[in-house]
Short mmCIF file of C-alpha atoms in Angstrom, two decimals:
data_model
loop_
_atom_site.label_atom_id
_atom_site.label_comp_id
_atom_site.label_asym_id
_atom_site.label_seq_id
_atom_site.Cartn_x
_atom_site.Cartn_y
_atom_site.Cartn_z
CA MET B 1373 110.16 120.42 116.86
CA VAL B 1374 106.56 119.52 117.66
CA ILE B 1375 103.78 120.73 115.39
CA THR B 1376 100.95 122.92 116.70
CA GLY B 1377 98.26 125.16 115.24
CA SER B 1378 97.59 125.16 111.50
CA GLY B 1379 99.88 124.08 108.69
CA LEU B 1380 100.25 123.83 104.96
CA GLY B 1381 101.55 121.05 102.71
CA LEU B 1382 104.88 122.08 101.16
CA ARG B 1383 104.96 121.54 97.40
CA ARG B 1384 108.00 121.84 95.13
CA GLY B 1385 105.86 123.65 92.57
CA MET B 1386 105.13 126.44 95.08
CA LEU B 1387 108.45 126.35 96.91
CA ASP B 1388 109.50 129.93 96.13
CA GLU B 1389 106.23 131.39 97.39
CA MET B 1390 106.04 129.09 100.39
CA SER B 1391 109.61 129.98 101.37
CA GLN B 1392 108.44 133.60 101.79
CA LEU B 1393 105.81 132.72 104.41
CA THR B 1394 106.24 133.72 108.03
CA LYS B 1395 105.22 132.03 111.26
CA ASP B 1396 102.37 134.53 111.61
CA GLN B 1397 100.87 132.97 108.52
CA VAL B 1398 101.63 129.27 108.92
CA ASP B 1399 102.57 127.37 112.08
CA PHE B 1400 104.08 124.31 110.40
CA PHE B 1401 104.69 122.58 107.09
CA GLU B 1402 104.22 119.02 106.02
CA VAL B 1403 106.12 117.11 103.33
CA ALA B 1404 106.08 113.68 101.80
CA PRO B 1405 109.58 112.42 102.68
CA GLU B 1406 109.57 110.41 99.42
CA ASN B 1407 109.73 113.70 97.53
CA TRP B 1408 112.67 115.12 99.48
CA ILE B 1409 114.95 112.23 100.44
CA ASN B 1410 117.95 112.01 98.04
CA LEU B 1411 117.19 115.49 96.75
CA GLY B 1412 120.15 117.86 96.51
CA GLY B 1413 120.68 121.12 94.64
CA ARG B 1414 118.30 124.04 94.86
CA PHE B 1415 115.41 122.02 96.33
CA GLY B 1416 117.58 120.38 98.95
CA LYS B 1417 118.93 123.75 100.07
CA ALA B 1418 115.52 125.45 100.16
CA PHE B 1419 114.12 122.56 102.18
CA ARG B 1420 116.98 122.69 104.66
CA ALA B 1421 116.49 126.44 105.11
CA LEU B 1422 112.77 125.99 105.78
CA THR B 1423 113.27 123.18 108.30
CA GLU B 1424 115.47 125.55 110.27
CA ARG B 1425 112.64 128.10 110.44
CA PHE B 1426 109.48 126.02 110.83
CA PRO B 1427 108.34 122.85 112.60
CA PHE B 1428 107.71 120.07 110.09
CA ALA B 1429 105.61 116.94 109.91
CA CYS B 1430 106.40 114.15 107.48
CA HIS B 1431 103.48 112.51 105.75
CA GLY B 1432 104.67 109.47 103.83
CA LEU B 1433 103.22 107.88 100.73
CA SER B 1434 105.20 104.73 99.93
CA LEU B 1435 105.31 102.75 103.17
CA SER B 1436 102.46 100.49 101.99
CA ILE B 1437 101.68 99.25 105.49
CA GLY B 1438 98.82 97.06 104.27
CA SER B 1439 100.63 95.44 101.36
CA SER B 1440 101.44 91.76 101.12
CA ASP B 1441 104.73 92.69 99.42
CA PRO B 1442 107.62 92.50 101.93
CA LEU B 1443 108.17 95.60 104.07
CA ASP B 1444 110.99 97.69 102.57
CA VAL B 1445 113.18 97.84 105.67
CA ALA B 1446 115.96 99.83 103.96
CA PHE B 1447 113.37 102.46 103.02
CA VAL B 1448 112.04 102.70 106.58
CA LYS B 1449 115.63 103.21 107.76
CA ASP B 1450 116.03 106.01 105.18
CA ILE B 1451 112.90 107.64 106.59
CA LYS B 1452 114.29 107.37 110.10
CA ALA B 1453 117.58 108.99 109.03
CA PHE B 1454 115.69 111.79 107.24
CA LEU B 1455 113.51 112.48 110.30
CA ASP B 1456 116.58 112.53 112.54
CA THR B 1457 118.61 114.75 110.20
CA HIS B 1458 115.88 117.37 110.06
CA GLN B 1459 114.78 116.86 113.66
CA ILE B 1460 111.25 115.98 112.66
CA GLN B 1461 109.26 114.18 115.32
CA THR B 1462 105.93 113.65 113.55
CA TYR B 1463 105.75 110.93 110.91
CA SER B 1464 102.41 109.85 109.52
CA GLU B 1465 101.41 107.43 106.79
CA HIS B 1466 98.23 105.89 105.40
CA LEU B 1467 96.14 102.97 106.59
CA SER B 1468 96.31 101.71 103.06
CA TYR B 1469 98.61 99.95 100.61
CA CYS B 1470 100.26 101.29 97.47
CA SER B 1471 102.14 98.28 96.16
CA HIS B 1472 101.49 94.75 95.05
CA ASN B 1473 104.22 93.10 93.07
CA GLY B 1474 105.89 96.52 92.86
CA HIS B 1475 104.99 100.10 93.74
CA MET B 1476 101.89 101.66 92.20
CA TYR B 1477 102.32 105.17 93.67
CA ASP B 1478 98.78 105.78 94.86
CA LEU B 1479 96.57 104.60 97.70
CA LEU B 1480 94.52 101.41 97.64
CA PRO B 1481 91.80 100.15 100.00
CA ILE B 1482 93.00 97.43 102.38
CA PRO B 1483 90.43 94.61 102.44
CA PHE B 1484 88.72 94.89 105.82
CA THR B 1485 89.35 91.34 107.05
CA GLN B 1486 90.75 89.73 110.20
CA ASP B 1487 93.84 88.44 108.42
CA ALA B 1488 94.57 91.95 107.11
CA ILE B 1489 94.37 93.32 110.68
CA THR B 1490 96.88 90.72 111.89
CA HIS B 1491 99.20 91.53 109.00
CA VAL B 1492 98.97 95.33 109.40
CA VAL B 1493 99.41 95.22 113.18
CA GLN B 1494 102.58 93.14 112.88
CA ARG B 1495 104.03 95.56 110.30
CA ILE B 1496 103.13 98.66 112.34
CA LYS B 1497 105.09 97.26 115.27
CA GLN B 1498 108.05 96.52 113.02
CA VAL B 1499 108.02 100.08 111.62
CA GLN B 1500 107.68 101.67 115.06
CA ASP B 1501 110.67 99.67 116.29
CA ILE B 1502 112.85 100.95 113.45
CA LEU B 1503 111.63 104.55 113.63
CA GLU B 1504 111.76 104.78 117.41
CA ARG B 1505 108.65 106.91 117.05
CA PRO B 1506 104.96 106.14 117.07
CA LEU B 1507 103.53 105.51 113.61
CA ILE B 1508 100.57 107.78 112.89
CA LEU B 1509 98.13 106.38 110.32
CA GLU B 1510 95.58 108.28 108.28
CA ASN B 1511 92.12 107.06 107.31
CA VAL B 1512 92.14 107.15 103.49
CA SER B 1513 89.52 107.90 100.87
CA THR B 1514 88.35 104.83 99.02
CA TYR B 1515 86.12 104.20 96.03
CA ALA B 1516 85.74 100.46 96.52
CA LYS B 1517 85.38 98.29 99.59
CA PHE B 1518 86.55 94.73 100.12
CA GLY B 1519 86.18 92.45 103.13
CA ASP B 1520 83.42 91.64 105.59
CA MET B 1521 84.14 94.35 108.17
CA ASP B 1522 83.33 98.05 108.14
CA GLU B 1523 86.01 100.75 108.07
CA LEU B 1524 85.36 101.91 111.62
CA THR B 1525 85.70 98.45 113.17
CA PHE B 1526 88.82 97.77 111.13
CA THR B 1527 90.41 101.07 112.16
CA GLN B 1528 89.52 100.67 115.82
CA GLU B 1529 90.97 97.15 115.89
CA VAL B 1530 94.24 98.21 114.22
CA VAL B 1531 94.69 101.06 116.72
CA LYS B 1532 93.81 98.85 119.68
CA GLN B 1533 96.10 95.98 118.73
CA SER B 1534 99.10 97.96 117.42
CA GLY B 1535 99.13 101.04 119.63
CA CYS B 1536 99.53 103.23 116.55
CA ARG B 1537 98.29 106.82 116.50
CA LEU B 1538 95.71 108.33 114.15
CA LEU B 1539 95.81 111.14 111.65
CA LEU B 1540 92.17 112.01 111.21
CA ASP B 1541 91.46 113.24 107.68
CA VAL B 1542 88.04 114.83 107.91
CA ASN B 1543 87.69 115.17 104.15
CA ASN B 1544 88.34 111.46 103.75
CA VAL B 1545 85.65 110.69 106.33
CA TYR B 1546 83.25 112.86 104.35
CA VAL B 1547 84.21 111.27 101.00
CA ASN B 1548 83.90 107.72 102.37
CA SER B 1549 80.63 108.47 104.14
CA ILE B 1550 79.13 109.28 100.73
CA ASN B 1551 80.95 106.56 98.80
CA HIS B 1552 80.14 103.82 101.29
CA HIS B 1553 76.92 105.14 102.83
CA TYR B 1554 77.78 105.72 106.45
CA ASP B 1555 77.31 108.55 108.93
CA ALA B 1556 80.39 110.79 108.96
CA GLU B 1557 79.61 112.33 112.35
CA GLN B 1558 79.12 108.95 113.98
CA PHE B 1559 82.42 107.76 112.49
CA ILE B 1560 84.36 110.71 113.91
CA LYS B 1561 82.71 110.43 117.32
CA ALA B 1562 83.52 106.71 117.54
CA LEU B 1563 87.26 107.07 116.92
CA PRO B 1564 89.45 106.51 119.98
CA LYS B 1565 89.98 110.00 121.38
CA SER B 1566 93.39 109.38 122.92
CA ALA B 1567 94.84 108.09 119.63
CA ILE B 1568 94.23 111.17 117.49
CA GLU B 1569 97.49 113.01 116.92
CA TYR B 1570 96.61 115.51 114.22
CA ILE B 1571 94.10 116.34 111.52
CA HIS B 1572 94.02 116.83 107.75
CA ILE B 1573 91.53 118.85 105.77
CA ALA B 1574 91.25 119.17 101.98
CA GLY B 1575 88.91 119.67 99.06
CA HIS B 1576 87.47 116.89 96.91
CA PHE B 1577 85.91 116.36 93.50
CA ASP B 1578 82.25 115.48 92.96
CA GLU B 1579 82.36 112.61 90.48
CA ALA B 1580 78.66 111.95 91.10
CA ASP B 1581 76.11 112.53 93.88
CA ASP B 1582 77.09 109.19 95.37
CA LEU B 1583 80.76 109.12 94.39
CA LYS B 1584 83.34 111.67 95.61
CA VAL B 1585 87.04 111.63 94.73
CA ASP B 1586 89.73 112.92 97.09
CA THR B 1587 91.75 115.02 94.66
CA HIS B 1588 93.20 117.76 96.92
CA GLY B 1589 92.52 120.02 93.95
CA ALA B 1590 89.66 122.22 95.17
CA PRO B 1591 88.72 124.47 98.10
CA VAL B 1592 87.41 122.78 101.25
CA LYS B 1593 83.63 122.24 101.16
CA THR B 1594 81.31 123.60 103.86
CA ASP B 1595 80.25 120.14 105.05
CA VAL B 1596 83.90 119.24 105.57
CA TRP B 1597 84.59 122.43 107.55
CA ASP B 1598 81.68 121.45 109.79
CA LEU B 1599 83.23 118.03 110.34
CA LEU B 1600 86.47 119.73 111.40
CA SER B 1601 84.61 121.72 114.06
CA LEU B 1602 82.87 118.55 115.18
CA ALA B 1603 86.21 116.77 115.49
CA TYR B 1604 87.54 119.63 117.66
CA GLU B 1605 84.43 119.50 119.87
CA VAL B 1606 84.62 115.73 120.32
CA HIS B 1607 88.37 115.13 120.45
CA GLY B 1608 89.80 118.54 121.35
CA VAL B 1609 91.75 120.95 119.14
CA LYS B 1610 94.58 119.18 117.29
CA PRO B 1611 97.26 120.50 114.92
CA THR B 1612 95.55 120.70 111.54
CA LEU B 1613 96.96 120.75 108.05
CA LEU B 1614 95.46 122.01 104.81
CA GLU B 1615 96.32 119.75 101.86
CA ARG B 1616 96.38 121.12 98.34
CA ASP B 1617 98.17 119.22 95.58
CA PHE B 1618 96.66 120.43 92.29
CA ASN B 1619 95.00 123.50 90.74
CA PHE B 1620 96.95 125.80 93.04
CA PRO B 1621 95.06 129.03 93.73
CA PRO B 1622 96.84 132.30 94.59
CA MET B 1623 98.65 132.06 97.94
CA SER B 1624 96.14 134.46 99.50
CA GLU B 1625 93.34 131.92 98.94
CA LEU B 1626 95.34 129.11 100.53
CA LEU B 1627 96.15 131.33 103.48
CA ALA B 1628 92.48 132.23 103.86
CA GLU B 1629 91.77 128.52 104.34
CA VAL B 1630 94.63 128.23 106.84
CA ASP B 1631 93.07 131.20 108.70
CA GLU B 1632 89.72 129.43 108.67
CA ILE B 1633 91.39 126.52 110.49
CA LYS B 1634 92.82 128.96 113.05
CA GLN B 1635 89.43 130.58 113.62
CA ARG B 1636 87.74 127.24 114.19
CA GLN B 1637 90.49 126.29 116.63
CA GLN B 1638 89.97 129.60 118.48
CA VAL B 1639 86.22 129.06 118.71
CA CYS B 1640 86.86 125.74 120.41
CA TYR B 1641 89.41 127.22 122.81
CA ALA B 1642 87.02 130.05 123.72
CA MET R 22 97.93 83.20 100.08
CA PRO R 23 95.80 84.89 102.80
CA ASP R 24 92.39 86.18 101.72
CA PHE R 25 93.37 89.82 101.86
CA ALA R 26 96.47 89.23 99.73
CA HIS R 27 94.40 87.37 97.16
CA ILE R 28 91.96 90.29 96.93
CA GLN R 29 94.90 92.69 96.59
CA LYS R 30 96.32 90.67 93.73
CA MET R 31 93.00 90.56 91.85
CA PHE R 32 92.37 94.27 92.37
CA THR R 33 95.83 95.52 91.43
CA ASP R 34 95.97 93.24 88.37
CA ARG R 35 92.71 94.77 87.22
CA ILE R 36 93.91 98.34 87.85
CA ARG R 37 97.03 97.70 85.83
CA ASN R 38 95.36 95.76 83.06
CA GLN R 39 91.74 96.07 81.88
CA THR R 40 91.89 92.57 80.41
CA ALA R 41 92.88 90.91 83.71
CA GLN R 42 90.32 88.72 85.42
CA SER R 43 87.27 90.70 86.50
CA ILE R 44 86.31 91.13 90.15
CA ASP R 45 82.90 90.59 91.65
CA ASN R 46 81.12 93.21 93.70
CA ILE R 47 82.74 96.31 92.29
CA GLU R 48 80.94 98.76 90.04
CA ASP R 49 82.71 99.57 86.77
CA ARG R 50 82.69 103.31 87.50
CA ARG R 51 84.45 102.74 90.85
CA LEU R 52 87.08 100.56 89.26
CA ALA R 53 87.41 103.25 86.58
CA VAL R 54 88.22 105.87 89.24
CA TYR R 55 91.16 103.74 90.38
CA ARG R 56 92.27 102.87 86.87
CA GLU R 57 92.33 106.55 85.85
CA LEU R 58 93.89 107.89 89.06
CA PHE R 59 96.71 105.36 88.97
CA PHE R 60 97.45 105.59 85.28
CA ASN R 61 97.31 109.40 85.17
CA ASN R 62 99.47 109.68 88.25
CA LEU R 63 102.15 107.41 86.79
CA GLU R 64 101.91 109.12 83.41
CA SER R 65 102.40 112.56 84.95
CA PHE R 66 105.53 111.48 86.85
CA ILE R 67 107.06 110.09 83.66
CA ALA R 68 105.91 112.90 81.36
CA GLY R 69 107.46 115.38 83.78
CA THR R 70 110.89 113.93 83.10
CA PHE R 71 110.49 113.08 79.41
CA PRO R 72 108.47 115.93 77.86
CA VAL R 73 110.37 115.89 74.55
CA LEU R 74 110.11 112.11 74.15
CA LYS R 75 106.37 112.40 74.79
CA GLU R 76 106.08 115.19 72.22
CA CYS R 77 108.01 113.11 69.65
CA LEU R 78 105.62 110.16 69.94
CA VAL R 79 102.08 109.84 68.65
CA GLU R 80 99.72 110.28 71.63
CA ASN R 81 98.51 106.66 71.46
CA THR R 82 102.06 105.32 71.36
CA TRP R 83 102.96 107.31 74.45
CA GLN R 84 99.90 106.04 76.30
CA ASP R 85 100.64 102.46 75.22
CA LEU R 86 104.23 102.80 76.40
CA ILE R 87 103.15 103.93 79.87
CA ARG R 88 100.55 101.16 79.98
CA ILE R 89 102.99 98.34 79.18
CA PHE R 90 105.45 99.80 81.72
CA PHE R 91 102.65 99.74 84.30
CA ILE R 92 101.67 96.16 83.43
CA LYS R 93 105.07 94.55 82.87
CA HIS R 94 107.40 96.36 85.25
CA ALA R 95 107.39 95.93 89.04
CA CYS R 96 108.63 99.31 90.27
CA GLU R 97 111.10 98.98 93.12
CA THR R 98 111.73 102.55 94.17
CA PRO R 99 109.63 104.18 96.87
CA TYR R 100 110.89 107.58 95.62
CA PHE R 101 108.82 109.40 93.03
CA LEU R 102 111.73 111.12 91.30
CA GLU R 103 113.31 107.71 90.70
CA ILE R 104 110.35 106.31 88.76
CA SER R 105 111.85 107.92 85.65
CA GLU R 106 115.07 105.99 86.09
CA GLU R 107 113.13 102.72 86.21
CA PHE R 108 111.18 103.80 83.13
CA LEU R 109 114.42 104.65 81.32
CA HIS R 110 115.86 101.25 82.16
CA PHE R 111 112.62 99.55 81.11
CA ILE R 112 112.48 101.14 77.64
CA GLU R 113 116.15 100.28 77.14
CA THR R 114 115.70 96.61 78.00
CA ASP R 115 112.13 95.66 77.10
CA THR R 116 111.96 94.68 73.42
CA GLN R 117 108.26 95.52 73.08
CA ALA R 118 108.82 99.02 74.50
CA SER R 119 112.00 99.53 72.50
CA ALA R 120 110.21 98.73 69.25
CA MET R 121 107.73 101.56 69.90
CA LEU R 122 110.43 104.23 69.98
CA PRO R 123 112.10 106.14 67.15
CA GLU R 124 115.79 105.28 66.55
CA TYR R 125 116.94 108.18 68.70
CA GLY R 126 114.46 107.29 71.50
CA HIS R 127 116.91 105.75 73.95
CA SER R 128 119.45 108.56 73.52
CA LEU R 129 116.81 111.24 73.92
CA ALA R 130 115.28 109.59 76.99
CA HIS R 131 118.68 109.29 78.63
CA TRP R 132 119.42 112.95 77.92
CA GLU R 133 116.13 114.09 79.42
CA TRP R 134 116.71 111.93 82.48
CA MET R 135 120.23 113.40 82.80
CA GLU R 136 118.71 116.84 83.41
CA LEU R 137 116.64 115.49 86.31
CA PHE R 138 119.64 113.58 87.64
CA ALA R 139 121.82 116.72 87.60
CA ASP R 140 119.10 118.84 89.20
CA ALA R 141 118.49 116.42 92.07
CA TYR R 142 122.05 115.14 92.59
CA VAL R 143 123.18 115.31 96.20
CA GLU R 144 126.62 116.91 96.27
CA THR R 145 128.98 115.22 98.70
CA SER R 146 131.77 117.80 98.70
CA ASN R 147 131.62 121.53 99.27
CA ASP R 148 132.92 122.50 95.84
CA GLU R 149 132.01 126.14 95.94
CA ALA R 150 134.84 127.16 98.21
CA LEU R 151 137.34 125.34 96.04
CA ARG R 152 136.54 127.05 92.77
CA ILE R 153 139.36 129.16 91.42
CA GLU R 154 139.22 132.67 89.99
CA PHE R 155 141.73 132.12 87.18
CA ILE R 156 144.37 129.73 86.01
CA GLU R 157 147.78 130.94 87.03
CA SER R 158 149.78 128.79 84.69
CA GLN R 159 150.02 125.56 82.81
CA SER R 160 151.46 124.08 85.96
CA SER R 161 148.12 124.15 87.82
CA VAL R 162 146.86 120.79 89.04
CA LEU R 163 143.14 120.79 88.31
CA THR R 164 140.12 118.57 88.43
CA SER R 165 136.46 119.18 87.70
CA ILE R 166 133.76 120.10 90.19
CA GLU R 167 131.64 117.20 91.39
CA CYS R 168 128.46 118.38 89.62
CA ALA R 169 129.73 118.00 86.05
CA TRP R 170 129.00 114.97 83.90
CA LEU R 171 130.10 114.01 80.39
CA GLN R 172 127.72 112.25 78.04
CA ALA R 173 128.25 111.04 74.48
CA TYR R 174 125.24 110.21 72.31
CA GLU R 175 124.73 108.82 68.81
CA TYR R 176 122.20 111.58 68.08
CA PRO R 177 122.23 115.33 68.69
CA VAL R 178 119.80 114.84 71.58
CA HIS R 179 120.04 118.46 72.72
CA LYS R 180 118.50 119.64 69.43
CA ILE R 181 115.64 117.16 69.19
CA SER R 182 112.08 118.37 69.02
CA ALA R 183 108.93 117.01 67.41
CA ASP R 184 109.39 119.35 64.42
CA VAL R 185 113.01 118.51 63.62
CA GLU R 186 114.13 115.66 61.38
CA MET R 187 116.80 113.70 63.27
CA ASN R 188 119.88 112.30 61.59
CA LYS R 189 122.49 110.19 63.26
CA GLU R 190 125.35 112.45 64.33
CA ALA R 191 127.44 112.04 67.46
CA ALA R 192 126.95 114.58 70.25
CA PHE R 193 129.43 115.18 73.07
CA LEU R 194 127.82 117.01 75.94
CA LEU R 195 128.93 118.35 79.28
CA VAL R 196 126.08 118.73 81.77
CA TYR R 197 126.71 120.68 84.93
CA ARG R 198 125.09 122.46 87.83
CA ASN R 199 126.30 126.03 88.23
CA SER R 200 126.81 127.97 91.44
CA GLN R 201 123.15 129.07 91.35
CA ASP R 202 122.21 125.36 91.21
CA GLU R 203 120.87 125.72 87.66
CA VAL R 204 121.43 122.82 85.27
CA LYS R 205 123.34 123.88 82.12
CA PHE R 206 125.11 122.11 79.32
CA ILE R 207 127.91 122.77 76.82
CA GLU R 208 128.38 121.05 73.49
CA LEU R 209 131.95 119.75 73.14
CA ASN R 210 133.97 118.37 70.25
CA PRO R 211 135.61 114.94 70.57
CA LEU R 212 138.95 116.43 71.64
CA SER R 213 137.56 118.76 74.28
CA TYR R 214 135.42 115.86 75.52
CA LEU R 215 138.59 113.79 76.07
CA LEU R 216 140.32 116.76 77.68
CA PHE R 217 137.50 117.29 80.17
CA GLU R 218 137.39 113.58 80.91
CA ALA R 219 141.15 113.60 81.66
CA ILE R 220 140.74 116.62 83.94
CA LYS R 221 137.78 115.00 85.71
CA GLN R 222 139.84 111.85 86.36
CA ASN R 223 142.94 113.85 87.26
CA GLN R 224 144.59 113.39 90.63
CA SER R 225 148.07 114.85 90.39
CA CYS R 226 148.98 115.93 86.81
CA THR R 227 149.48 119.53 85.72
CA VAL R 228 147.47 120.98 82.83
CA GLU R 229 150.56 120.75 80.65
CA GLU R 230 151.05 117.06 81.48
CA ILE R 231 147.41 116.27 80.75
CA VAL R 232 147.49 118.07 77.39
CA SER R 233 150.80 116.43 76.58
CA SER R 234 149.53 112.89 77.10
CA LEU R 235 146.34 113.73 75.18
CA ALA R 236 148.51 114.95 72.29
CA VAL R 237 150.49 111.70 72.27
CA GLN R 238 147.28 109.69 72.35
CA GLN R 239 145.88 111.66 69.37
CA GLY R 240 149.15 111.68 67.36
CA LEU R 241 149.48 115.48 67.63
CA SER R 242 152.28 117.66 68.91
CA ILE R 243 151.82 119.50 72.19
CA GLU R 244 152.44 122.80 70.37
CA GLN R 245 149.46 122.06 68.14
CA LEU R 246 147.18 121.20 71.03
CA LEU R 247 148.22 123.44 73.91
CA PRO R 248 146.96 126.91 72.83
CA GLY R 249 143.45 125.61 72.04
CA ALA R 250 143.38 123.51 75.19
CA ILE R 251 144.35 126.46 77.39
CA ALA R 252 141.66 128.61 75.80
CA ILE R 253 138.96 126.02 76.45
CA ILE R 254 140.18 125.35 79.99
CA GLU R 255 139.97 129.08 80.62
CA ASP R 256 136.37 129.00 79.38
CA TRP R 257 135.52 126.11 81.75
CA ASN R 258 137.22 128.01 84.54
CA GLN R 259 135.08 131.08 83.80
CA LYS R 260 132.05 128.82 84.13
CA LYS R 261 133.43 127.60 87.47
CA LEU R 262 133.66 124.00 86.35
CA LEU R 263 137.19 123.45 87.64
CA LYS R 264 138.95 123.45 90.95
CA VAL R 265 142.53 123.23 92.12
CA ILE R 266 143.49 119.95 93.74
#
C-alpha cells in the first residue's frame, strides 16, 4: 500500500495505544525495520495486525549507506524480504553512516567530498538493485561538518548521479541551518522537486543558541512548522510523518500534531 | 584509504574513545554531542536487557563496561535487539570485561538475555492448535511446545537482586512463552529438569517409556518415579507446555 496524508512513527513502547488508532486519526505508520525483523511473539503479532489495517513506510537505521565498511548484502536482502512480506512499498534510509569497523547505532555526518559522493552513489545503485525499489534518503541532522563541499551541493550531486529519492526532514534542515549557519528556506527551495517522496517533521532540543540537537523528544517548534508549509508551497503536498521517540506525551497531544500536519496540507490544497 | 574513509576512521575512533587521536576543526562541545548521544544510546539498549546486572554493579563499573564494549568490540548485527547478544558474548569472552563482574555475572547476564530471547523468538510451528486439554494415559506420546527452553545455572539467577547476598547453588529453570505470549519461568529440580529435557527431545516414546528410561539412568525403580513424574507432567500440561505428537 502507498502512503498518503499524515502518519505517525510506530513505537514498541506505545504499541497498545497506537493499535487502538483508526484511519480517521492517522493515515499511515512508519517503522524502523531493524526493530521488527526477527521479532516474534506479542510484538510480531501486533505488528502483523496493524500492517493489515494501515499503509506502512519503513524507515531504516542500519544501512550505513555512507560507510566505508562493506555493504551488508545479507541485511539488505532481509529488508527486501520484510518489505515484500508486509507489502510495504516505501523504504527510506539516511544520507549518513552509522558504522565504521562495526555498527555504532546512531547517525554520523558523511564527509562532503567528491570521493564520498562516488562511494555513496555506487552503494545506492547496489541497494536499489537488491530491493527492486527506489531508495529514499533523508537529510540528517549533524553537529559537525567534514569535507570541502556544502550539504546542499553534496545532496544534489548524490540525487543527480544515483537517481535516489529524497525524504525531506524539515526539522533536520532547521537544526543544520543553525548548526552550520545556512539559510533553511533557501536549502528547501533548492532541493530537486521531482525527487522528494515524503517528509518528516519532529521536535528538537536547544543545546545552545547556535547548537540544536535532533532528539525527537519534544513538540515541533513554530519555525519548523513554517518550514513544512514552505516545503508544501515549493514542492507540493507530500505524505508527512511526525517522529517522536522519547518523552512521549499523552496520545491526544501527538494526535494534535498529526492534525496540524493535516491542516497545513489542506491549506495548500485549498 | 580514500579521504572520506580516513576522516570517518578518525571521527569514529574519537567518538568511541576520548583518548584517541584528536581531530582538527571540530569544537569540543560538538564532539561531546556525538560522544554522549552514541554512548547513551548504546547504554540504553544494553541496560534495557540487563537491568539487574546494571543494578548489581557500581555505577562507574557499569559505565566502564559499556565503554570498553564500545571501544573493543566491532558490533556485527544491524538489529538493535541483538546488540545484547553481542554484549553477552563479549563479557563472556573478554578477560578485561569478565574481571569487572561479580562471580555470578555471566550466569545472571545470560538469564536476563534469555527473557529477551524468549519474548522475541519467532515461532516456526503453530503450536497453539496442538496443545492438549489433559493427558489421557501414560501411553501418550508427548513433546514440548516450541517456545520452552531449559537452562541450568551455577547460581540462583532468578533470585538475584542488588540487595541479596549470592551463594553458589545450582538452578534449573524452564523458561516459556504462554498462550498470551507472556514470558514465564518455572524452577525445576534436577530430576524434573531431565524429565522435561527427555520430553522435549522425544519423537516416539510414550510417557511411561520416557519415565522408565529416566529411572534406569538414575538407578531408581519405575514405581518410585512414575507417580511424581505423572503429577509434574500434569502440571506442565495445565500450563500448556506439552503437545501430543
